[in-house]
Amino acid sequence: ERARAPARVLDLDALAFARGAHQMTNRRCELPPKSWRAQKKGYEEVHVPAAVNTEASKIPLVPVDALPAWTRPAFAGMRTLNTVQSKLLPAALRSSQNLLLCAPTGAGKTNVAVLAMLSCLAAHRQNAEDDACCRVDLDAFKIVYVAPMKALVQEVVLNFGKRLAPYGVQVRELSGDQSLTVAQIQATQVIVTTPEKWDIVTRKGGDRAYTQLVRLIIIDEIHLLHDDRGPVLESIVARTVRQVEATRDAVRLVGLSATLPNFADVAELLRVEPSAGMFFFDNSFRPVPLQQQYVGVAEKKALKRFQLMNQICYEKVLAQAGRNQVLIFVHSRAETAKTAAALRDMALNDDAIHRFVREDSATREILQEECETAKSEALKDLLPYGFAIHHAGLARADRTLVEDLFADRHVQVLCSTATLAWGVNLPAHTVIIKGTQVYSPEQGRWVELSPLDVVQMLGRAGRPQYDAEGEGIVITKHSELQYYLSLMNQQLPVESQLVKHLPDHLNAEVALGTVRDVRDAAAWLAYTYLYVRALRAPERYGAAAGRDADDASLLQWRLDLAHSAALRLDRDGLVAYDRRSGALRATALGRVAAHYYVSSQSMATYNEHLKPNLSDVELFRLFSFSGEFRHVHVRAEEKLELAKLATRVPIPIKEGMDEPSAKVNALLQAYISNLGLEGFALVADMTFVRQSAARLCRALFEVALKRGWAAAADKALTLCKMVERRLWPSQCPLRQFRGVPETIARKLEKKEIAWDRYYDLKPGDLAELVKLPKMGKTLHRLVHQIPRVELAAHVRPVSRGLLHVEVVVSPDFQFEAKVHDYAQIFHVIVEDVDGERILHHEPLRVSLDRADAEHVVELRVPVSDPPPPQYFLKVVSDRWLHSTACLPVSFRHLILPRKHAPHTELLDLQPLPVGAVGSPELAALFADVGPYFNPIQTQCFAALYESDESALVCAPGGAGRLVCADLAVLRHVVRQTRRPA
């Protein structure tokens, strides 16, 4: 096994599943008994009856009072655990082994997570003898809960925060929107995060201080492995399991998942003991049994298909009218109002509107009254008829109004986007998913809904308190019928998508230092879900070709995969790969890519096109070439709007609007300029560009820093701040504060006063500038809140080529926690005389408690010979525009040490015999020297052997320096022996 080496290069793109998360590897779908099909004009229906549960009654329910007294506060308001929770109680609470729970949506998986958390708390209780004691050693552990989406993170934080409060446990969010300071992380016991954010945290070896305190990781919706984001979960699990094996720190893994057929594979990934930690509950364990209908629309023409879908939707809604509420999920904000209006109009045409709201009912009056308060015109138009809409674009008050009216059963039909399925828990008897195509900006096209979304939406069907069974209806294209039938009836195997993103994840491990060569990489692959699935189905993952009979662990295939990924990374400059030894070494580019989560394609583009003297036009253009945007396309209907945008943005765009890069460029500039957009797909694309912009710009800045290019680094950092602040440098710096009125900002922009002069103005002067006496003090305060520092520098030479620079940085602004958080980061940069090269860079942290203190930074900077007239010392804020201090450091009076101290002249002395040491016994020690010392030893003899003064002997190699050292040692020994006792 050890003798194996990479044998071939694999085509990673060909091995990746072309359909990604939509990959369906089951040949046919076996439906439950009593399912039936019906052919209608233009579409086919498949009906699947609700699953009947015969097992649940055999599992005794555990009353909350039967739990240990200290755990009960976490279940306040509950009388008993449900079937699933009762079954898992011993494994979740009373043991610390890894767990996998597969159960349908609404089966109470969150409470199982709480039980697992309590098990972790139990190990750190301070007074274990007292059964009612809730005190816990809060500094001894951390728990990580990985939620699949940002929308869920806040909901989970509120839920766990409330339930774990009796134990003093702090629950906080760590996501793309919400980063935590070191102090906050130390004070937090439960961190709720997304897979990507936790991957970034564990990629940074420096954060081990708190990641090594993690004792429990709960991964919710682990069937996300099948999704395009699945590789991130594989990476997290592999890193955790390897860390556990390396450090012997026990970390418990708990996976929560929807029902899936190959749960045993996921259990193997999580290192779950099948007999003790693997639990599977099928659809019959739903709190409300689900009757399913699947409608496959065969119509090919888009307009006719849209009309037919509306007609089908209307028929399904009408069947429930007056009896049950209906929740319809569509996939764009505009579509909610269009669908609701179309359904209402059909009901009016058929004279069936009275079936939704009776003329003389109290509901009618309530709806009439409430619709007056609605801000949305579409909502005002729909509410009186018992219809409503809900999406993230509505005002908060409108969303709350709709949620309340639907919960009180006044609204009969609610058209919503998927955000309602993830955020607010508003179940309905019937859920209709109208169309399964959703726009994906990452891929630049309409794609099928992710399995996660479908399961979550249908999870809203059936209200536990009122309904004996719920109804879920999926209206899709005929070609997708089998996929959704398989998905909802536990027949869609979860596959690994890691091959598609293998180079990026391998680079992260190399940068972290856990993979040092190709053999390490092959060993790392053995911890992934890709390996688990490849063992089960080698042909599907290209592992069967050329496989030896004795290669049971697929080592050759893993080596070839690692070799192929390493070659790609080496080509892109992210790792240095020695093909002979197999060694992998991280490069500066690779570390930046891993730190900022940037794809290898983007880094290769930056590596090739980033130049020292980049203009703004070229910088925006380079950003638009990033690999992250390779799937962005320009659609015909967008060209007009994009052409208008191109005329409104400040930085010229070279390419024509047919080019995808021009679209990305225009969208980024429109985002910074706060311009509104009309097209739905264009808004989605802009959101995608915005989400990627901050980290890609930071990566550009880091690459420029590593190269030592001053102008490029300055421009890239300014771009980072422009994206974060949505502000151009030419605009008024006070726009960086929220709440500064537009009129005031415009007045100040018209004045064209240099920003530095604002610091000298008094409140009265500022009030006079804007012609508003009341605003003087406020503007004065804001001006002095923009970070500003005073600089002083003291230079002294260390040698002719090195200077020691002591920089004194004195903050000169009003530090407020609300505005500046608890610390501000500055970049201390030393530039050469031309301002082209960065000679030194280091970050400086100014914290709230030291905001008035001087900060001393000591630097070592190289200097050329002869020395230049001056260097430039800059201190630049990391987050604030117009916050740069520059100090020229003059070398006019600098005196460097002499160029070269002259060598000691080698005297023409008669060679000294070795007998000069004083006795034949001592002379014998130098027998290999010969009868005489050499000229250098002869000249140094008196200083080394006949004196106690310190001496420095500098001589070339082979000049006998070791004998000189022997003489000094011998002098010491001889003196010791001759000294009287």
PDB file of C-alpha atoms in Angstrom, residues 569-659:
ATOM      1  CA  LEU A 569      -3.766  24.192  -7.842  1.00  0.00           C
ATOM      2  CA  ASP A 570      -0.102  24.235  -8.913  1.00  0.00           C
ATOM      3  CA  ARG A 571      -1.094  25.568 -12.362  1.00  0.00           C
ATOM      4  CA  ASP A 572      -3.101  28.366 -10.707  1.00  0.00           C
ATOM      5  CA  GLY A 573      -0.241  29.261  -8.334  1.00  0.00           C
ATOM      6  CA  LEU A 574      -2.094  28.319  -5.122  1.00  0.00           C
ATOM      7  CA  VAL A 575       0.250  25.518  -4.040  1.00  0.00           C
ATOM      8  CA  ALA A 576       3.781  24.469  -4.962  1.00  0.00           C
ATOM      9  CA  TYR A 577       3.572  20.791  -5.962  1.00  0.00           C
ATOM     10  CA  ASP A 578       6.715  18.671  -6.318  1.00  0.00           C
ATOM     11  CA  ARG A 579       5.621  15.822  -8.595  1.00  0.00           C
ATOM     12  CA  ARG A 580       8.617  13.619  -7.707  1.00  0.00           C
ATOM     13  CA  SER A 581       8.261  13.658  -3.939  1.00  0.00           C
ATOM     14  CA  GLY A 582       4.528  14.472  -3.890  1.00  0.00           C
ATOM     15  CA  ALA A 583       5.148  17.363  -1.449  1.00  0.00           C
ATOM     16  CA  LEU A 584       2.539  20.158  -1.287  1.00  0.00           C
ATOM     17  CA  ARG A 585       3.439  23.601   0.013  1.00  0.00           C
ATOM     18  CA  ALA A 586       1.033  26.515   0.446  1.00  0.00           C
ATOM     19  CA  THR A 587       1.882  29.721  -1.421  1.00  0.00           C
ATOM     20  CA  ALA A 588       0.905  33.266  -0.395  1.00  0.00           C
ATOM     21  CA  LEU A 589      -1.873  33.170  -3.028  1.00  0.00           C
ATOM     22  CA  GLY A 590      -3.167  29.860  -1.676  1.00  0.00           C
ATOM     23  CA  ARG A 591      -3.345  31.222   1.867  1.00  0.00           C
ATOM     24  CA  VAL A 592      -5.308  34.270   0.669  1.00  0.00           C
ATOM     25  CA  ALA A 593      -7.714  32.003  -1.269  1.00  0.00           C
ATOM     26  CA  ALA A 594      -8.322  29.787   1.787  1.00  0.00           C
ATOM     27  CA  HIS A 595      -8.711  32.744   4.155  1.00  0.00           C
ATOM     28  CA  TYR A 596     -11.210  34.629   1.986  1.00  0.00           C
ATOM     29  CA  TYR A 597     -13.014  31.610   0.549  1.00  0.00           C
ATOM     30  CA  VAL A 598     -12.069  32.528  -3.022  1.00  0.00           C
ATOM     31  CA  SER A 599     -12.133  29.956  -5.826  1.00  0.00           C
ATOM     32  CA  SER A 600      -8.876  28.847  -7.452  1.00  0.00           C
ATOM     33  CA  GLN A 601     -10.117  30.237 -10.793  1.00  0.00           C
ATOM     34  CA  SER A 602     -10.472  33.745  -9.347  1.00  0.00           C
ATOM     35  CA  MET A 603      -7.027  33.592  -7.750  1.00  0.00           C
ATOM     36  CA  ALA A 604      -5.485  32.453 -11.058  1.00  0.00           C
ATOM     37  CA  THR A 605      -7.172  35.441 -12.775  1.00  0.00           C
ATOM     38  CA  TYR A 606      -5.875  37.893 -10.141  1.00  0.00           C
ATOM     39  CA  ASN A 607      -2.411  36.341 -10.330  1.00  0.00           C
ATOM     40  CA  GLU A 608      -2.302  36.915 -14.081  1.00  0.00           C
ATOM     41  CA  HIS A 609      -3.979  40.318 -14.447  1.00  0.00           C
ATOM     42  CA  LEU A 610      -3.177  42.255 -11.247  1.00  0.00           C
ATOM     43  CA  LYS A 611      -0.520  44.866 -12.086  1.00  0.00           C
ATOM     44  CA  PRO A 612       1.422  47.335  -9.865  1.00  0.00           C
ATOM     45  CA  ASN A 613      -0.106  50.476 -11.398  1.00  0.00           C
ATOM     46  CA  LEU A 614      -3.719  49.494 -11.906  1.00  0.00           C
ATOM     47  CA  SER A 615      -6.247  52.196 -12.798  1.00  0.00           C
ATOM     48  CA  ASP A 616      -9.774  52.262 -11.328  1.00  0.00           C
ATOM     49  CA  VAL A 617     -11.163  51.148 -14.696  1.00  0.00           C
ATOM     50  CA  GLU A 618      -8.838  48.107 -14.724  1.00  0.00           C
ATOM     51  CA  LEU A 619      -9.551  47.248 -11.075  1.00  0.00           C
ATOM     52  CA  PHE A 620     -13.332  47.102 -11.603  1.00  0.00           C
ATOM     53  CA  ARG A 621     -12.738  45.128 -14.791  1.00  0.00           C
ATOM     54  CA  LEU A 622     -10.507  42.626 -12.975  1.00  0.00           C
ATOM     55  CA  PHE A 623     -13.160  42.166 -10.276  1.00  0.00           C
ATOM     56  CA  SER A 624     -15.750  41.384 -12.958  1.00  0.00           C
ATOM     57  CA  PHE A 625     -13.520  38.610 -14.383  1.00  0.00           C
ATOM     58  CA  SER A 626     -13.634  36.670 -11.047  1.00  0.00           C
ATOM     59  CA  GLY A 627     -14.347  32.948 -11.422  1.00  0.00           C
ATOM     60  CA  GLU A 628     -17.315  33.294  -9.036  1.00  0.00           C
ATOM     61  CA  PHE A 629     -19.232  35.070 -11.820  1.00  0.00           C
ATOM     62  CA  ARG A 630     -18.424  32.664 -14.651  1.00  0.00           C
ATOM     63  CA  HIS A 631     -22.075  31.565 -14.918  1.00  0.00           C
ATOM     64  CA  VAL A 632     -23.533  35.076 -15.087  1.00  0.00           C
ATOM     65  CA  HIS A 633     -25.208  35.627 -18.473  1.00  0.00           C
ATOM     66  CA  VAL A 634     -26.709  38.643 -20.197  1.00  0.00           C
ATOM     67  CA  ARG A 635     -30.330  38.051 -21.188  1.00  0.00           C
ATOM     68  CA  ALA A 636     -31.907  39.875 -24.127  1.00  0.00           C
ATOM     69  CA  GLU A 637     -34.515  41.614 -21.953  1.00  0.00           C
ATOM     70  CA  GLU A 638     -31.808  43.062 -19.656  1.00  0.00           C
ATOM     71  CA  LYS A 639     -29.688  44.760 -22.312  1.00  0.00           C
ATOM     72  CA  LEU A 640     -31.705  47.975 -22.339  1.00  0.00           C
ATOM     73  CA  GLU A 641     -31.599  48.401 -18.548  1.00  0.00           C
ATOM     74  CA  LEU A 642     -27.888  47.505 -18.436  1.00  0.00           C
ATOM     75  CA  ALA A 643     -27.133  50.044 -21.184  1.00  0.00           C
ATOM     76  CA  LYS A 644     -28.912  52.725 -19.098  1.00  0.00           C
ATOM     77  CA  LEU A 645     -26.932  51.645 -16.014  1.00  0.00           C
ATOM     78  CA  ALA A 646     -23.659  51.922 -17.923  1.00  0.00           C
ATOM     79  CA  THR A 647     -24.377  55.601 -18.596  1.00  0.00           C
ATOM     80  CA  ARG A 648     -25.193  56.317 -14.931  1.00  0.00           C
ATOM     81  CA  VAL A 649     -22.179  54.673 -13.234  1.00  0.00           C
ATOM     82  CA  PRO A 650     -19.001  56.748 -12.670  1.00  0.00           C
ATOM     83  CA  ILE A 651     -16.261  54.304 -13.821  1.00  0.00           C
ATOM     84  CA  PRO A 652     -16.299  53.705 -17.615  1.00  0.00           C
ATOM     85  CA  ILE A 653     -16.938  50.109 -18.743  1.00  0.00           C
ATOM     86  CA  LYS A 654     -14.805  49.045 -21.719  1.00  0.00           C
ATOM     87  CA  GLU A 655     -16.761  45.972 -22.817  1.00  0.00           C
ATOM     88  CA  GLY A 656     -20.117  46.058 -24.596  1.00  0.00           C
ATOM     89  CA  MET A 657     -23.240  45.143 -22.621  1.00  0.00           C
ATOM     90  CA  ASP A 658     -23.351  41.710 -24.318  1.00  0.00           C
ATOM     91  CA  GLU A 659     -20.378  40.685 -22.180  1.00  0.00           C
TER      92      GLU A 659
END
